Amino acid sequence: MKIFAFIILVFVFLPGNKSQSNINDAIHHAFDVILRDLMRNGNPETGFPVLAPTIIPTLDVSWSIGHLVDLDGQLRNFRIDGLDGFRINDVRLSLLTMRFVFDFIWPNVRFTGWYNLNGRFGGLVPIFGQGNFVLEPRNFRASGFAQIRFLGSNNNLNVTDMDVRLNLPSLQMNVQGILGGGDLGAVINKVAQDLVPSLIRTFENELSDLMSNLLIPRINPFLNNLTLDDIINRAP
């Protein structure tokens, strides 16, 4: 969640002429070079963790995605590779509307680990199993906007609205032990590979609302220390 605050800081403390083109060039550079390096190396001074790869020894899971999926359990030796391999289609901040627009593609991301999960799909179909897993989404895309406003007597920066659109053209997966494994598990893996991209398209609006409700409360605490005066005082 610190990524969005990081971009606002780039805007506030950009030296020199803050023209629209300079702002957007700085934002593009911040993602393409600075953020990519942070993901690979982290920054202990700011607490920014290494994300490429992301390694989490143990992760307790309690997920509820609308009325679509409910899952509880645990992941172990959870690892994500390829987050730093994103391509930038679009990143820009309009100074007139204070709307931040983004469009990214991750060509190759790989999730691996061990799971022990129980839950339901669609509120009816049971989901259970444990074992090793490999998930490989291909050309995963996240695009949308974040609307930034000045709120309160001190004109603190806040994200007041966000729209996130997700698209997944294809998914390769091998989840061992799902529904007991064996032939049934193989069928579930094959069906899920085709079903998940379709579900993301079908529930596009619900997923957007979910992402907005998840991200906004986590972004704003990082922005609340920035005000309109910060920006004005830094202007040339």
Tab-separated table of C-alpha atoms in Angstrom:
chain	number	residue	atom	x	y	z
A	1	MET	CA	0.000	0.000	0.000
A	2	LYS	CA	3.015	2.285	0.422
A	3	ILE	CA	3.403	2.367	-3.371
A	4	PHE	CA	0.622	4.931	-3.864
A	5	ALA	CA	1.964	7.164	-1.096
A	6	PHE	CA	5.400	6.817	-2.665
A	7	ILE	CA	4.071	8.256	-5.944
A	8	ILE	CA	2.480	11.225	-4.172
A	9	LEU	CA	5.787	11.930	-2.451
A	10	VAL	CA	7.503	11.939	-5.844
A	11	PHE	CA	4.993	14.589	-6.924
A	12	VAL	CA	5.438	16.745	-3.816
A	13	PHE	CA	9.217	16.717	-3.706
A	14	LEU	CA	9.996	16.800	-7.422
A	15	PRO	CA	12.542	19.600	-7.894
A	16	GLY	CA	12.421	22.167	-10.641
A	17	ASN	CA	9.547	22.963	-12.980
A	18	LYS	CA	6.426	21.019	-12.001
A	19	SER	CA	4.844	20.983	-15.453
A	20	GLN	CA	2.330	18.258	-16.250
A	21	SER	CA	4.848	16.457	-18.454
A	22	ASN	CA	7.575	16.649	-15.798
A	23	ILE	CA	5.246	15.239	-13.160
A	24	ASN	CA	4.263	12.294	-15.341
A	25	ASP	CA	7.858	11.645	-16.407
A	26	ALA	CA	8.831	11.540	-12.734
A	27	ILE	CA	5.979	9.172	-11.900
A	28	HIS	CA	6.908	6.852	-14.772
A	29	HIS	CA	10.543	6.861	-13.640
A	30	ALA	CA	9.458	6.223	-10.047
A	31	PHE	CA	7.652	3.047	-11.070
A	32	ASP	CA	9.959	1.848	-13.824
A	33	VAL	CA	13.281	2.374	-12.049
A	34	ILE	CA	12.943	3.319	-8.382
A	35	LEU	CA	10.055	1.044	-7.410
A	36	ARG	CA	11.439	-1.874	-9.407
A	37	ASP	CA	14.748	-1.508	-7.560
A	38	LEU	CA	12.937	-1.268	-4.213
A	39	MET	CA	11.028	-4.451	-4.973
A	40	ARG	CA	14.287	-6.271	-5.670
A	41	ASN	CA	16.382	-4.873	-2.819
A	42	GLY	CA	13.991	-3.399	-0.258
A	43	ASN	CA	14.840	-0.464	1.993
A	44	PRO	CA	15.399	-1.253	5.695
A	45	GLU	CA	15.361	2.449	6.637
A	46	THR	CA	11.781	2.936	5.431
A	47	GLY	CA	10.620	-0.600	6.148
A	48	PHE	CA	9.971	-1.361	2.476
A	49	PRO	CA	10.350	-5.168	2.168
A	50	VAL	CA	11.905	-7.166	-0.639
A	51	LEU	CA	9.029	-8.184	-2.929
A	52	ALA	CA	10.964	-9.869	-5.745
A	53	PRO	CA	10.776	-12.534	-4.654
A	54	THR	CA	8.126	-12.276	-1.964
A	55	ILE	CA	8.748	-14.959	0.665
A	56	ILE	CA	6.338	-15.585	3.558
A	57	PRO	CA	7.153	-18.592	5.770
A	58	THR	CA	3.629	-18.835	7.234
A	59	LEU	CA	0.449	-17.024	6.220
A	60	ASP	CA	-2.891	-17.483	7.962
A	61	VAL	CA	-5.731	-17.240	5.456
A	62	SER	CA	-9.247	-15.935	5.990
A	63	TRP	CA	-10.537	-14.783	2.622
A	64	SER	CA	-14.044	-13.824	1.622
A	65	ILE	CA	-14.578	-12.552	-1.921
A	66	GLY	CA	-18.173	-11.372	-1.970
A	67	HIS	CA	-20.479	-14.368	-2.322
A	68	LEU	CA	-17.997	-16.060	-4.621
A	69	VAL	CA	-15.336	-17.706	-2.445
A	70	ASP	CA	-14.821	-18.167	1.292
A	71	LEU	CA	-11.532	-19.752	2.412
A	72	ASP	CA	-9.868	-20.338	5.768
A	73	GLY	CA	-6.602	-22.084	6.552
A	74	GLN	CA	-2.877	-21.604	6.200
A	75	LEU	CA	-0.142	-21.251	3.587
A	76	ARG	CA	3.461	-22.259	4.267
A	77	ASN	CA	6.650	-21.525	2.353
A	78	PHE	CA	4.599	-19.089	0.292
A	79	ARG	CA	6.625	-17.490	-2.489
A	80	ILE	CA	5.816	-15.091	-5.333
A	81	ASP	CA	8.237	-14.627	-8.221
A	82	GLY	CA	7.962	-12.090	-11.040
A	83	LEU	CA	6.309	-9.108	-9.356
A	84	ASP	CA	9.191	-6.904	-10.510
A	85	GLY	CA	8.643	-7.920	-14.135
A	86	PHE	CA	5.682	-5.603	-14.674
A	87	ARG	CA	5.194	-3.598	-17.865
A	88	ILE	CA	3.861	-0.058	-17.678
A	89	ASN	CA	1.108	0.745	-20.147
A	90	ASP	CA	0.126	3.999	-18.459
A	91	VAL	CA	0.888	5.963	-15.266
A	92	ARG	CA	-0.052	9.645	-14.948
A	93	LEU	CA	-1.436	12.190	-12.527
A	94	SER	CA	-3.676	14.994	-13.778
A	95	LEU	CA	-2.874	18.222	-11.945
A	96	LEU	CA	-6.274	19.607	-12.940
A	97	THR	CA	-8.409	16.772	-11.588
A	98	MET	CA	-5.909	15.124	-9.170
A	99	ARG	CA	-6.759	11.758	-10.687
A	100	PHE	CA	-3.988	9.153	-10.772
A	101	VAL	CA	-4.382	6.724	-13.698
A	102	PHE	CA	-2.533	3.408	-13.879
A	103	ASP	CA	-2.321	0.412	-16.208
A	104	PHE	CA	0.137	-2.442	-15.572
A	105	ILE	CA	0.707	-5.923	-16.977
A	106	TRP	CA	2.596	-8.749	-15.281
A	107	PRO	CA	3.590	-11.172	-18.091
A	108	ASN	CA	4.871	-13.974	-15.864
A	109	VAL	CA	4.154	-14.380	-12.163
A	110	ARG	CA	4.588	-17.616	-10.222
A	111	PHE	CA	3.002	-18.479	-6.854
A	112	THR	CA	4.308	-21.548	-5.024
A	113	GLY	CA	4.014	-23.066	-1.573
A	114	TRP	CA	2.063	-25.487	0.587
A	115	TYR	CA	-1.579	-25.007	1.583
A	116	ASN	CA	-4.170	-26.353	3.998
A	117	LEU	CA	-7.522	-24.743	3.232
A	118	ASN	CA	-11.238	-25.256	3.771
A	119	GLY	CA	-14.082	-23.202	2.399
A	120	ARG	CA	-16.925	-22.901	-0.057
A	121	PHE	CA	-17.373	-21.730	-3.616
A	122	GLY	CA	-20.563	-19.823	-4.335
A	123	GLY	CA	-21.691	-20.498	-0.786
A	124	LEU	CA	-22.547	-24.095	-1.693
A	125	VAL	CA	-19.688	-26.098	-3.215
A	126	PRO	CA	-17.120	-27.274	-0.629
A	127	ILE	CA	-13.435	-26.540	-1.217
A	128	PHE	CA	-10.830	-28.388	0.810
A	129	GLY	CA	-7.386	-29.897	0.559
A	130	GLN	CA	-3.744	-29.681	1.471
A	131	GLY	CA	-0.508	-30.057	-0.433
A	132	ASN	CA	1.941	-28.219	-2.647
A	133	PHE	CA	0.686	-25.743	-5.220
A	134	VAL	CA	1.921	-23.832	-8.262
A	135	LEU	CA	-0.106	-20.996	-9.804
A	136	GLU	CA	1.145	-19.197	-12.910
A	137	PRO	CA	-1.060	-16.346	-14.163
A	138	ARG	CA	-0.074	-15.065	-17.587
A	139	ASN	CA	-0.342	-11.407	-18.662
A	140	PHE	CA	-2.283	-10.401	-15.560
A	141	ARG	CA	-3.461	-6.805	-15.946
A	142	ALA	CA	-4.470	-4.213	-13.347
A	143	SER	CA	-5.742	-0.834	-14.515
A	144	GLY	CA	-7.878	1.990	-13.214
A	145	PHE	CA	-7.625	5.233	-11.275
A	146	ALA	CA	-7.332	6.718	-7.796
A	147	GLN	CA	-9.082	10.035	-7.111
A	148	ILE	CA	-7.132	12.305	-4.751
A	149	ARG	CA	-8.779	15.116	-2.780
A	150	PHE	CA	-7.763	17.725	-0.216
A	151	LEU	CA	-9.892	17.171	2.882
A	152	GLY	CA	-10.271	18.744	6.316
A	153	SER	CA	-9.173	22.099	7.697
A	154	ASN	CA	-5.526	21.281	6.984
A	155	ASN	CA	-6.204	20.169	3.399
A	156	ASN	CA	-4.746	16.717	3.987
A	157	LEU	CA	-4.385	14.459	0.992
A	158	ASN	CA	-6.847	11.574	0.800
A	159	VAL	CA	-7.838	9.013	-1.788
A	160	THR	CA	-11.621	9.356	-1.922
A	161	ASP	CA	-12.418	7.004	-4.782
A	162	MET	CA	-10.697	4.184	-6.606
A	163	ASP	CA	-11.548	1.924	-9.514
A	164	VAL	CA	-9.410	-1.162	-10.148
A	165	ARG	CA	-10.077	-3.407	-13.144
A	166	LEU	CA	-8.475	-6.849	-13.253
A	167	ASN	CA	-7.969	-9.041	-16.297
A	168	LEU	CA	-6.413	-12.498	-16.527
A	169	PRO	CA	-6.171	-14.008	-20.036
A	170	SER	CA	-4.813	-17.377	-18.878
A	171	LEU	CA	-3.830	-19.367	-15.804
A	172	GLN	CA	-1.703	-22.472	-15.378
A	173	MET	CA	-2.080	-24.293	-12.077
A	174	ASN	CA	-1.193	-27.477	-10.263
A	175	VAL	CA	-2.787	-27.660	-6.818
A	176	GLN	CA	-2.011	-31.039	-5.299
A	177	GLY	CA	-4.506	-32.621	-2.914
A	178	ILE	CA	-7.454	-30.423	-3.870
A	179	LEU	CA	-10.695	-32.253	-2.987
A	180	GLY	CA	-8.577	-35.235	-2.047
A	181	GLY	CA	-6.371	-35.182	-5.143
A	182	GLY	CA	-6.188	-38.064	-7.611
A	183	ASP	CA	-8.267	-38.003	-10.789
A	184	LEU	CA	-10.796	-35.619	-9.251
A	185	GLY	CA	-8.020	-33.213	-8.305
A	186	ALA	CA	-6.665	-33.292	-11.861
A	187	VAL	CA	-10.122	-32.448	-13.215
A	188	ILE	CA	-10.527	-29.591	-10.718
A	189	ASN	CA	-7.183	-28.120	-11.761
A	190	LYS	CA	-8.144	-28.244	-15.437
A	191	VAL	CA	-11.585	-26.743	-14.851
A	192	ALA	CA	-10.201	-23.994	-12.596
A	193	GLN	CA	-7.635	-22.956	-15.215
A	194	ASP	CA	-10.492	-22.118	-17.567
A	195	LEU	CA	-12.960	-20.936	-14.936
A	196	VAL	CA	-10.887	-18.397	-12.984
A	197	PRO	CA	-10.213	-16.000	-15.925
A	198	SER	CA	-13.908	-16.185	-16.822
A	199	LEU	CA	-14.984	-15.455	-13.247
A	200	ILE	CA	-12.712	-12.410	-13.086
A	201	ARG	CA	-14.465	-11.043	-16.169
A	202	THR	CA	-17.935	-11.922	-14.878
A	203	PHE	CA	-17.413	-10.394	-11.440
A	204	GLU	CA	-15.395	-7.400	-12.654
A	205	ASN	CA	-17.480	-4.827	-10.772
A	206	GLU	CA	-17.597	-6.838	-7.548
A	207	LEU	CA	-13.822	-7.300	-7.621
A	208	SER	CA	-13.343	-3.581	-8.262
A	209	ASP	CA	-15.453	-2.732	-5.202
A	210	LEU	CA	-13.531	-5.288	-3.156
A	211	MET	CA	-10.157	-3.847	-4.190
A	212	SER	CA	-11.318	-0.283	-3.512
A	213	ASN	CA	-12.612	-1.156	-0.043
A	214	LEU	CA	-9.383	-3.015	0.702
A	215	LEU	CA	-6.902	-0.435	-0.584
A	216	ILE	CA	-8.311	2.988	0.331
A	217	PRO	CA	-8.188	2.507	4.143
A	218	ARG	CA	-4.609	1.277	3.815
A	219	ILE	CA	-3.415	4.049	1.482
A	220	ASN	CA	-4.798	7.094	3.276
A	221	PRO	CA	-2.801	6.753	6.525
A	222	PHE	CA	0.352	7.213	4.431
A	223	LEU	CA	-1.074	10.333	2.773
A	224	ASN	CA	-2.572	12.075	5.802
A	225	ASN	CA	0.691	13.834	6.662
A	226	LEU	CA	0.735	15.562	3.263
A	227	THR	CA	-1.206	18.801	2.760
A	228	LEU	CA	-1.887	21.337	0.053
A	229	ASP	CA	0.649	23.651	1.734
A	230	ASP	CA	3.329	20.994	1.276
A	231	ILE	CA	2.769	21.117	-2.462
A	232	ILE	CA	2.465	24.913	-2.694
A	233	ASN	CA	5.618	25.508	-0.644
A	234	ARG	CA	7.608	23.164	-2.856
A	235	ALA	CA	6.433	24.784	-6.080
A	236	PRO	CA	9.090	26.846	-7.899
